Amino acid sequence: MLADQSPLVSVVTTAFQAEAHVARALRSASLLDTDAPMEIILFDDGSTDGTLAAARAEAEADPRIRVIEGGRQGRARALNLAIRAAKGRYIAILDADDVALPYRLRATLPILEAQPALAMACSEAIVFEGVIPRPPAPAGQGARVRRITPAMLYASNRITHSTVLFRRAAWEQAGGYDERLDICIDYAFYFRLLRVGGIGQTDTVTCLRERRDDSYFAARRQQDYRNALSVIRAEARNTMAIPLWAQLSATVRSVRLGAKHLCGQLHASSGTA
């Protein structure tokens, strides 16, 4: 990026105790294929391991990477602080344990540039455990884009956080991420964005998302997760029209999740694999 060019896109990553994988995430951001001026922000959320050292080493290799040592803030506030420090008109989120594919911005940026009414564009992801899979070829001209409605989002959150690209102006208008929450903050944020603009999703895969047993989300109790969903969905019902079919679908999914978790506990207590 030339010194006199302001970034069009800011890739924002927040990290807490992410020593094992933050360098991988930042390298994937550095390899994004785009003609747009870009910056990469790593906000360290009070890590006590080697996260900062790993991030600073990547920043030495790529001057577009800016490392912010923010102290322990919590996920939502860390994201808001990082975005406030960003200079780009568009914000691309990349979680510290995920991998962005090179064509991520080429798949999503044109959607927002062509449709001013959209607040956010997102795409598909492949979930993996352990070994990183071979990514698929980009869809190119054959990619399809659908609109994510409040009803669809209420019934099931199928948006991967590390694929989203949103307008900074929409983030400001929506009030940013909800700092009252410490789980499901991405889900709550999507509803906030839908109150100020649309969401478009392409079927192109642009992210490899790692599922880890030691992640912050995995460590939370299922009851915490269900409580957060209940709060978020209640606010959605109070602020937008959610049809009955979506409410019933969400209820069924919640019951199935609870039953699956209960079966897991019973198997664990009886020693069954």
mmCIF file of C-alpha atoms in Angstrom:
data_model
loop_
_atom_site.group_PDB
_atom_site.id
_atom_site.type_symbol
_atom_site.label_atom_id
_atom_site.label_comp_id
_atom_site.label_asym_id
_atom_site.label_seq_id
_atom_site.Cartn_x
_atom_site.Cartn_y
_atom_site.Cartn_z
ATOM 1 C CA MET A 1 0.000 0.000 0.000
ATOM 2 C CA LEU A 2 1.414 3.360 -0.966
ATOM 3 C CA ALA A 3 2.044 5.788 1.864
ATOM 4 C CA ASP A 4 -0.375 8.371 0.466
ATOM 5 C CA GLN A 5 -3.206 5.864 -0.014
ATOM 6 C CA SER A 6 -5.851 5.405 2.641
ATOM 7 C CA PRO A 7 -7.000 1.780 2.947
ATOM 8 C CA LEU A 8 -10.315 0.891 1.377
ATOM 9 C CA VAL A 9 -10.523 -2.323 3.412
ATOM 10 C CA SER A 10 -9.424 -2.961 6.993
ATOM 11 C CA VAL A 11 -9.022 -6.624 7.934
ATOM 12 C CA VAL A 12 -9.662 -6.812 11.689
ATOM 13 C CA THR A 13 -8.542 -9.657 13.937
ATOM 14 C CA THR A 14 -8.847 -9.785 17.707
ATOM 15 C CA ALA A 15 -6.846 -12.358 19.614
ATOM 16 C CA PHE A 16 -6.768 -13.749 23.130
ATOM 17 C CA GLN A 17 -4.307 -16.524 23.976
ATOM 18 C CA ALA A 18 -3.949 -17.258 20.241
ATOM 19 C CA GLU A 19 -0.220 -17.981 20.091
ATOM 20 C CA ALA A 20 -0.704 -21.271 18.258
ATOM 21 C CA HIS A 21 -2.593 -19.894 15.275
ATOM 22 C CA VAL A 22 -2.561 -16.086 15.076
ATOM 23 C CA ALA A 23 0.418 -16.037 12.703
ATOM 24 C CA ARG A 24 -1.433 -18.355 10.341
ATOM 25 C CA ALA A 25 -4.452 -16.045 10.296
ATOM 26 C CA LEU A 26 -2.354 -12.927 9.677
ATOM 27 C CA ARG A 27 -0.417 -14.600 6.867
ATOM 28 C CA SER A 28 -3.672 -15.574 5.186
ATOM 29 C CA ALA A 29 -4.801 -11.940 5.413
ATOM 30 C CA SER A 30 -1.504 -10.811 3.876
ATOM 31 C CA LEU A 31 -2.146 -13.107 0.904
ATOM 32 C CA LEU A 32 -5.573 -11.683 0.070
ATOM 33 C CA ASP A 33 -5.787 -11.008 -3.654
ATOM 34 C CA THR A 34 -7.151 -7.514 -4.099
ATOM 35 C CA ASP A 35 -6.381 -4.325 -5.974
ATOM 36 C CA ALA A 36 -7.896 -2.288 -3.122
ATOM 37 C CA PRO A 37 -5.574 -0.584 -0.627
ATOM 38 C CA MET A 38 -5.734 -2.664 2.533
ATOM 39 C CA GLU A 39 -4.593 -2.647 6.148
ATOM 40 C CA ILE A 40 -4.559 -5.505 8.650
ATOM 41 C CA ILE A 41 -5.222 -4.808 12.328
ATOM 42 C CA LEU A 42 -4.441 -7.264 15.102
ATOM 43 C CA PHE A 43 -5.963 -6.233 18.446
ATOM 44 C CA ASP A 44 -4.484 -8.261 21.292
ATOM 45 C CA ASP A 45 -7.151 -8.672 23.972
ATOM 46 C CA GLY A 46 -4.844 -9.073 26.963
ATOM 47 C CA SER A 47 -3.062 -12.288 25.989
ATOM 48 C CA THR A 48 -0.464 -13.614 28.439
ATOM 49 C CA ASP A 49 1.057 -16.206 26.082
ATOM 50 C CA GLY A 50 3.120 -15.566 22.945
ATOM 51 C CA THR A 51 0.295 -14.039 20.884
ATOM 52 C CA LEU A 52 1.793 -10.534 20.826
ATOM 53 C CA ALA A 53 5.255 -11.769 19.890
ATOM 54 C CA ALA A 54 3.860 -13.884 17.053
ATOM 55 C CA ALA A 55 1.770 -10.987 15.744
ATOM 56 C CA ARG A 56 4.662 -8.531 15.909
ATOM 57 C CA ALA A 57 6.857 -10.939 13.970
ATOM 58 C CA GLU A 58 4.248 -10.994 11.185
ATOM 59 C CA ALA A 59 4.024 -7.180 11.298
ATOM 60 C CA GLU A 60 7.754 -6.955 10.694
ATOM 61 C CA ALA A 61 7.298 -9.011 7.529
ATOM 62 C CA ASP A 62 4.283 -7.030 6.254
ATOM 63 C CA PRO A 63 4.052 -3.275 6.932
ATOM 64 C CA ARG A 64 0.287 -3.377 6.322
ATOM 65 C CA ILE A 65 -0.131 -5.201 9.652
ATOM 66 C CA ARG A 66 -0.723 -2.968 12.684
ATOM 67 C CA VAL A 67 -0.617 -4.539 16.148
ATOM 68 C CA ILE A 68 -2.615 -2.931 18.963
ATOM 69 C CA GLU A 69 -1.987 -4.016 22.543
ATOM 70 C CA GLY A 70 -5.359 -3.271 24.082
ATOM 71 C CA GLY A 71 -5.377 -5.086 27.418
ATOM 72 C CA ARG A 72 -8.199 -7.413 28.415
ATOM 73 C CA GLN A 73 -11.439 -5.932 27.083
ATOM 74 C CA GLY A 74 -13.645 -8.869 26.148
ATOM 75 C CA ARG A 75 -14.489 -9.913 22.613
ATOM 76 C CA ALA A 76 -17.183 -7.363 21.738
ATOM 77 C CA ARG A 77 -15.352 -4.339 23.111
ATOM 78 C CA ALA A 78 -12.081 -5.507 21.545
ATOM 79 C CA LEU A 79 -13.782 -5.650 18.151
ATOM 80 C CA ASN A 80 -15.326 -2.212 18.590
ATOM 81 C CA LEU A 81 -12.003 -0.688 19.648
ATOM 82 C CA ALA A 82 -10.182 -2.301 16.731
ATOM 83 C CA ILE A 83 -12.767 -1.046 14.245
ATOM 84 C CA ARG A 84 -12.594 2.464 15.715
ATOM 85 C CA ALA A 85 -8.845 2.368 15.071
ATOM 86 C CA ALA A 86 -9.349 1.118 11.504
ATOM 87 C CA LYS A 87 -9.126 3.512 8.562
ATOM 88 C CA GLY A 88 -10.957 1.504 5.915
ATOM 89 C CA ARG A 89 -14.398 2.188 4.480
ATOM 90 C CA TYR A 90 -15.050 -1.570 4.633
ATOM 91 C CA ILE A 91 -14.309 -3.900 7.562
ATOM 92 C CA ALA A 92 -13.425 -7.563 6.993
ATOM 93 C CA ILE A 93 -13.465 -9.700 10.151
ATOM 94 C CA LEU A 94 -11.010 -12.586 10.487
ATOM 95 C CA ASP A 95 -11.088 -14.647 13.676
ATOM 96 C CA ALA A 96 -7.622 -15.498 14.956
ATOM 97 C CA ASP A 97 -7.996 -19.259 14.473
ATOM 98 C CA ASP A 98 -9.407 -19.126 10.930
ATOM 99 C CA VAL A 99 -7.809 -18.957 7.492
ATOM 100 C CA ALA A 100 -8.906 -16.478 4.824
ATOM 101 C CA LEU A 101 -8.677 -17.760 1.263
ATOM 102 C CA PRO A 102 -6.895 -15.446 -1.205
ATOM 103 C CA TYR A 103 -9.998 -14.556 -3.222
ATOM 104 C CA ARG A 104 -12.127 -13.608 -0.213
ATOM 105 C CA LEU A 105 -12.331 -9.883 -0.988
ATOM 106 C CA ARG A 106 -12.816 -10.457 -4.709
ATOM 107 C CA ALA A 107 -15.888 -12.530 -3.833
ATOM 108 C CA THR A 108 -17.502 -10.065 -1.420
ATOM 109 C CA LEU A 109 -16.277 -6.523 -2.096
ATOM 110 C CA PRO A 110 -17.977 -6.256 -5.526
ATOM 111 C CA ILE A 111 -21.304 -7.177 -3.888
ATOM 112 C CA LEU A 112 -21.182 -4.148 -1.599
ATOM 113 C CA GLU A 113 -19.798 -1.857 -4.276
ATOM 114 C CA ALA A 114 -22.638 -2.803 -6.646
ATOM 115 C CA GLN A 115 -25.472 -2.723 -4.083
ATOM 116 C CA PRO A 116 -25.448 0.396 -1.864
ATOM 117 C CA ALA A 117 -28.512 -0.843 0.058
ATOM 118 C CA LEU A 118 -26.521 -3.727 1.535
ATOM 119 C CA ALA A 119 -24.828 -3.219 4.890
ATOM 120 C CA MET A 120 -22.836 -6.445 4.739
ATOM 121 C CA ALA A 121 -21.697 -9.200 2.381
ATOM 122 C CA CYS A 122 -20.636 -12.669 3.500
ATOM 123 C CA SER A 123 -19.782 -16.031 1.992
ATOM 124 C CA GLU A 124 -19.435 -19.726 2.769
ATOM 125 C CA ALA A 125 -16.797 -21.503 4.858
ATOM 126 C CA ILE A 126 -15.414 -25.002 5.268
ATOM 127 C CA VAL A 127 -15.122 -26.240 8.850
ATOM 128 C CA PHE A 128 -12.132 -28.436 9.655
ATOM 129 C CA GLU A 129 -10.458 -30.088 12.627
ATOM 130 C CA GLY A 130 -6.701 -30.568 12.738
ATOM 131 C CA VAL A 131 -5.413 -30.855 9.175
ATOM 132 C CA ILE A 132 -6.178 -27.893 6.915
ATOM 133 C CA PRO A 133 -8.197 -29.125 3.914
ATOM 134 C CA ARG A 134 -7.506 -28.263 0.306
ATOM 135 C CA PRO A 135 -9.679 -25.245 -0.529
ATOM 136 C CA PRO A 136 -12.075 -25.393 -3.480
ATOM 137 C CA ALA A 137 -11.574 -23.294 -6.575
ATOM 138 C CA PRO A 138 -13.395 -19.942 -6.527
ATOM 139 C CA ALA A 139 -16.845 -19.960 -8.100
ATOM 140 C CA GLY A 140 -16.035 -16.965 -10.314
ATOM 141 C CA GLN A 141 -18.811 -15.762 -12.571
ATOM 142 C CA GLY A 142 -21.002 -18.701 -11.564
ATOM 143 C CA ALA A 143 -21.324 -17.583 -7.946
ATOM 144 C CA ARG A 144 -24.837 -16.931 -6.653
ATOM 145 C CA VAL A 145 -25.825 -14.264 -4.145
ATOM 146 C CA ARG A 146 -28.876 -14.499 -1.896
ATOM 147 C CA ARG A 147 -30.334 -12.055 0.584
ATOM 148 C CA ILE A 148 -30.306 -13.051 4.251
ATOM 149 C CA THR A 149 -33.646 -12.018 5.748
ATOM 150 C CA PRO A 150 -34.381 -11.494 9.456
ATOM 151 C CA ALA A 151 -36.533 -14.639 9.383
ATOM 152 C CA MET A 152 -33.706 -16.753 7.912
ATOM 153 C CA LEU A 153 -31.228 -15.451 10.456
ATOM 154 C CA TYR A 154 -33.665 -15.985 13.332
ATOM 155 C CA ALA A 155 -34.291 -19.588 12.331
ATOM 156 C CA SER A 156 -30.580 -20.415 12.060
ATOM 157 C CA ASN A 157 -27.328 -18.478 11.987
ATOM 158 C CA ARG A 158 -25.483 -19.790 8.953
ATOM 159 C CA ILE A 159 -23.090 -16.850 8.659
ATOM 160 C CA THR A 160 -19.428 -17.490 9.457
ATOM 161 C CA HIS A 161 -17.923 -14.465 11.170
ATOM 162 C CA SER A 162 -14.621 -14.761 9.301
ATOM 163 C CA THR A 163 -16.373 -14.269 5.959
ATOM 164 C CA VAL A 164 -18.154 -10.998 6.689
ATOM 165 C CA LEU A 165 -17.354 -7.687 5.030
ATOM 166 C CA PHE A 166 -19.425 -4.723 6.170
ATOM 167 C CA ARG A 167 -19.503 -0.994 5.712
ATOM 168 C CA ARG A 168 -17.906 0.917 8.543
ATOM 169 C CA ALA A 169 -20.744 3.437 8.251
ATOM 170 C CA ALA A 170 -23.260 0.607 8.825
ATOM 171 C CA TRP A 171 -21.330 -0.567 11.898
ATOM 172 C CA GLU A 172 -21.516 2.968 13.287
ATOM 173 C CA GLN A 173 -25.222 3.304 12.490
ATOM 174 C CA ALA A 174 -25.973 -0.096 14.059
ATOM 175 C CA GLY A 175 -24.155 0.789 17.275
ATOM 176 C CA GLY A 176 -21.289 -1.658 16.833
ATOM 177 C CA TYR A 177 -21.046 -5.020 18.561
ATOM 178 C CA ASP A 178 -23.143 -5.422 21.711
ATOM 179 C CA GLU A 179 -20.688 -5.125 24.605
ATOM 180 C CA ARG A 180 -23.228 -6.529 27.049
ATOM 181 C CA LEU A 181 -22.689 -9.975 25.531
ATOM 182 C CA ASP A 182 -19.656 -12.227 25.822
ATOM 183 C CA ILE A 183 -20.961 -15.023 23.589
ATOM 184 C CA CYS A 184 -22.875 -15.055 20.277
ATOM 185 C CA ILE A 185 -21.834 -11.447 19.700
ATOM 186 C CA ASP A 186 -21.581 -12.002 15.951
ATOM 187 C CA TYR A 187 -25.165 -13.295 15.805
ATOM 188 C CA ALA A 188 -26.461 -10.248 17.686
ATOM 189 C CA PHE A 189 -24.472 -7.939 15.422
ATOM 190 C CA TYR A 190 -26.054 -9.359 12.264
ATOM 191 C CA PHE A 191 -29.511 -8.454 13.561
ATOM 192 C CA ARG A 192 -28.264 -4.958 14.330
ATOM 193 C CA LEU A 193 -27.003 -4.626 10.775
ATOM 194 C CA LEU A 194 -30.290 -5.869 9.324
ATOM 195 C CA ARG A 195 -31.988 -2.922 10.994
ATOM 196 C CA VAL A 196 -29.898 -0.495 8.904
ATOM 197 C CA GLY A 197 -29.401 -2.408 5.640
ATOM 198 C CA GLY A 198 -29.463 -5.731 3.855
ATOM 199 C CA ILE A 199 -27.094 -8.703 3.988
ATOM 200 C CA GLY A 200 -26.002 -10.503 0.832
ATOM 201 C CA GLN A 201 -24.385 -13.952 0.911
ATOM 202 C CA THR A 202 -22.441 -15.517 -1.935
ATOM 203 C CA ASP A 203 -22.070 -19.280 -2.207
ATOM 204 C CA THR A 204 -18.320 -18.945 -2.789
ATOM 205 C CA VAL A 205 -16.168 -20.543 -0.071
ATOM 206 C CA THR A 206 -13.714 -17.923 1.205
ATOM 207 C CA CYS A 207 -12.712 -19.190 4.645
ATOM 208 C CA LEU A 208 -11.403 -22.289 6.386
ATOM 209 C CA ARG A 209 -12.819 -22.324 9.914
ATOM 210 C CA GLU A 210 -11.110 -24.442 12.527
ATOM 211 C CA ARG A 211 -13.220 -26.199 15.133
ATOM 212 C CA ARG A 212 -11.199 -26.570 18.333
ATOM 213 C CA ASP A 213 -12.101 -28.155 21.665
ATOM 214 C CA ASP A 214 -10.112 -25.479 23.512
ATOM 215 C CA SER A 215 -11.813 -22.497 21.882
ATOM 216 C CA TYR A 216 -13.575 -19.912 24.041
ATOM 217 C CA PHE A 217 -16.923 -20.817 22.517
ATOM 218 C CA ALA A 218 -16.447 -24.552 23.094
ATOM 219 C CA ALA A 219 -15.579 -23.923 26.737
ATOM 220 C CA ARG A 220 -18.861 -22.190 27.491
ATOM 221 C CA ARG A 221 -21.716 -24.184 28.941
ATOM 222 C CA GLN A 222 -24.593 -25.043 26.637
ATOM 223 C CA GLN A 223 -26.913 -23.199 29.020
ATOM 224 C CA ASP A 224 -24.884 -19.999 28.522
ATOM 225 C CA TYR A 225 -25.258 -20.431 24.784
ATOM 226 C CA ARG A 226 -29.003 -20.997 24.966
ATOM 227 C CA ASN A 227 -29.444 -18.031 27.302
ATOM 228 C CA ALA A 228 -27.597 -15.760 24.900
ATOM 229 C CA LEU A 229 -29.697 -16.954 21.968
ATOM 230 C CA SER A 230 -32.847 -16.328 23.965
ATOM 231 C CA VAL A 231 -31.849 -12.722 24.704
ATOM 232 C CA ILE A 232 -30.804 -12.015 21.109
ATOM 233 C CA ARG A 233 -33.927 -13.521 19.589
ATOM 234 C CA ALA A 234 -36.226 -11.732 22.050
ATOM 235 C CA GLU A 235 -34.712 -8.426 20.976
ATOM 236 C CA ALA A 236 -35.130 -9.414 17.329
ATOM 237 C CA ARG A 237 -38.826 -10.185 17.870
ATOM 238 C CA ASN A 238 -39.297 -6.829 19.574
ATOM 239 C CA THR A 239 -37.663 -4.806 16.811
ATOM 240 C CA MET A 240 -38.563 -6.564 13.560
ATOM 241 C CA ALA A 241 -41.195 -8.829 12.058
ATOM 242 C CA ILE A 242 -40.280 -12.480 12.651
ATOM 243 C CA PRO A 243 -42.792 -14.916 11.123
ATOM 244 C CA LEU A 244 -44.119 -17.861 13.096
ATOM 245 C CA TRP A 245 -42.349 -20.440 10.918
ATOM 246 C CA ALA A 246 -38.965 -18.933 11.816
ATOM 247 C CA GLN A 247 -39.799 -18.920 15.516
ATOM 248 C CA LEU A 248 -40.887 -22.562 15.377
ATOM 249 C CA SER A 249 -37.775 -23.539 13.424
ATOM 250 C CA ALA A 250 -35.526 -21.873 15.995
ATOM 251 C CA THR A 251 -37.367 -23.638 18.822
ATOM 252 C CA VAL A 252 -36.969 -27.046 17.178
ATOM 253 C CA ARG A 253 -33.252 -26.465 16.647
ATOM 254 C CA SER A 254 -32.851 -25.395 20.271
ATOM 255 C CA VAL A 255 -34.618 -28.545 21.525
ATOM 256 C CA ARG A 256 -32.455 -30.756 19.299
ATOM 257 C CA LEU A 257 -29.299 -29.020 20.542
ATOM 258 C CA GLY A 258 -30.348 -29.559 24.144
ATOM 259 C CA ALA A 259 -31.128 -33.227 23.517
ATOM 260 C CA LYS A 260 -27.797 -33.761 21.768
ATOM 261 C CA HIS A 261 -25.919 -32.171 24.651
ATOM 262 C CA LEU A 262 -27.833 -34.274 27.198
ATOM 263 C CA CYS A 263 -27.019 -37.488 25.300
ATOM 264 C CA GLY A 264 -23.368 -36.494 25.281
ATOM 265 C CA GLN A 265 -23.393 -36.013 29.032
ATOM 266 C CA LEU A 266 -25.080 -39.383 29.598
ATOM 267 C CA HIS A 267 -22.562 -41.167 27.381
ATOM 268 C CA ALA A 268 -19.666 -39.471 29.153
ATOM 269 C CA SER A 269 -20.957 -40.360 32.629
ATOM 270 C CA SER A 270 -21.460 -44.009 31.656
ATOM 271 C CA GLY A 271 -18.052 -44.300 30.007
ATOM 272 C CA THR A 272 -19.520 -44.905 26.559
ATOM 273 C CA ALA A 273 -17.552 -43.488 23.632
#
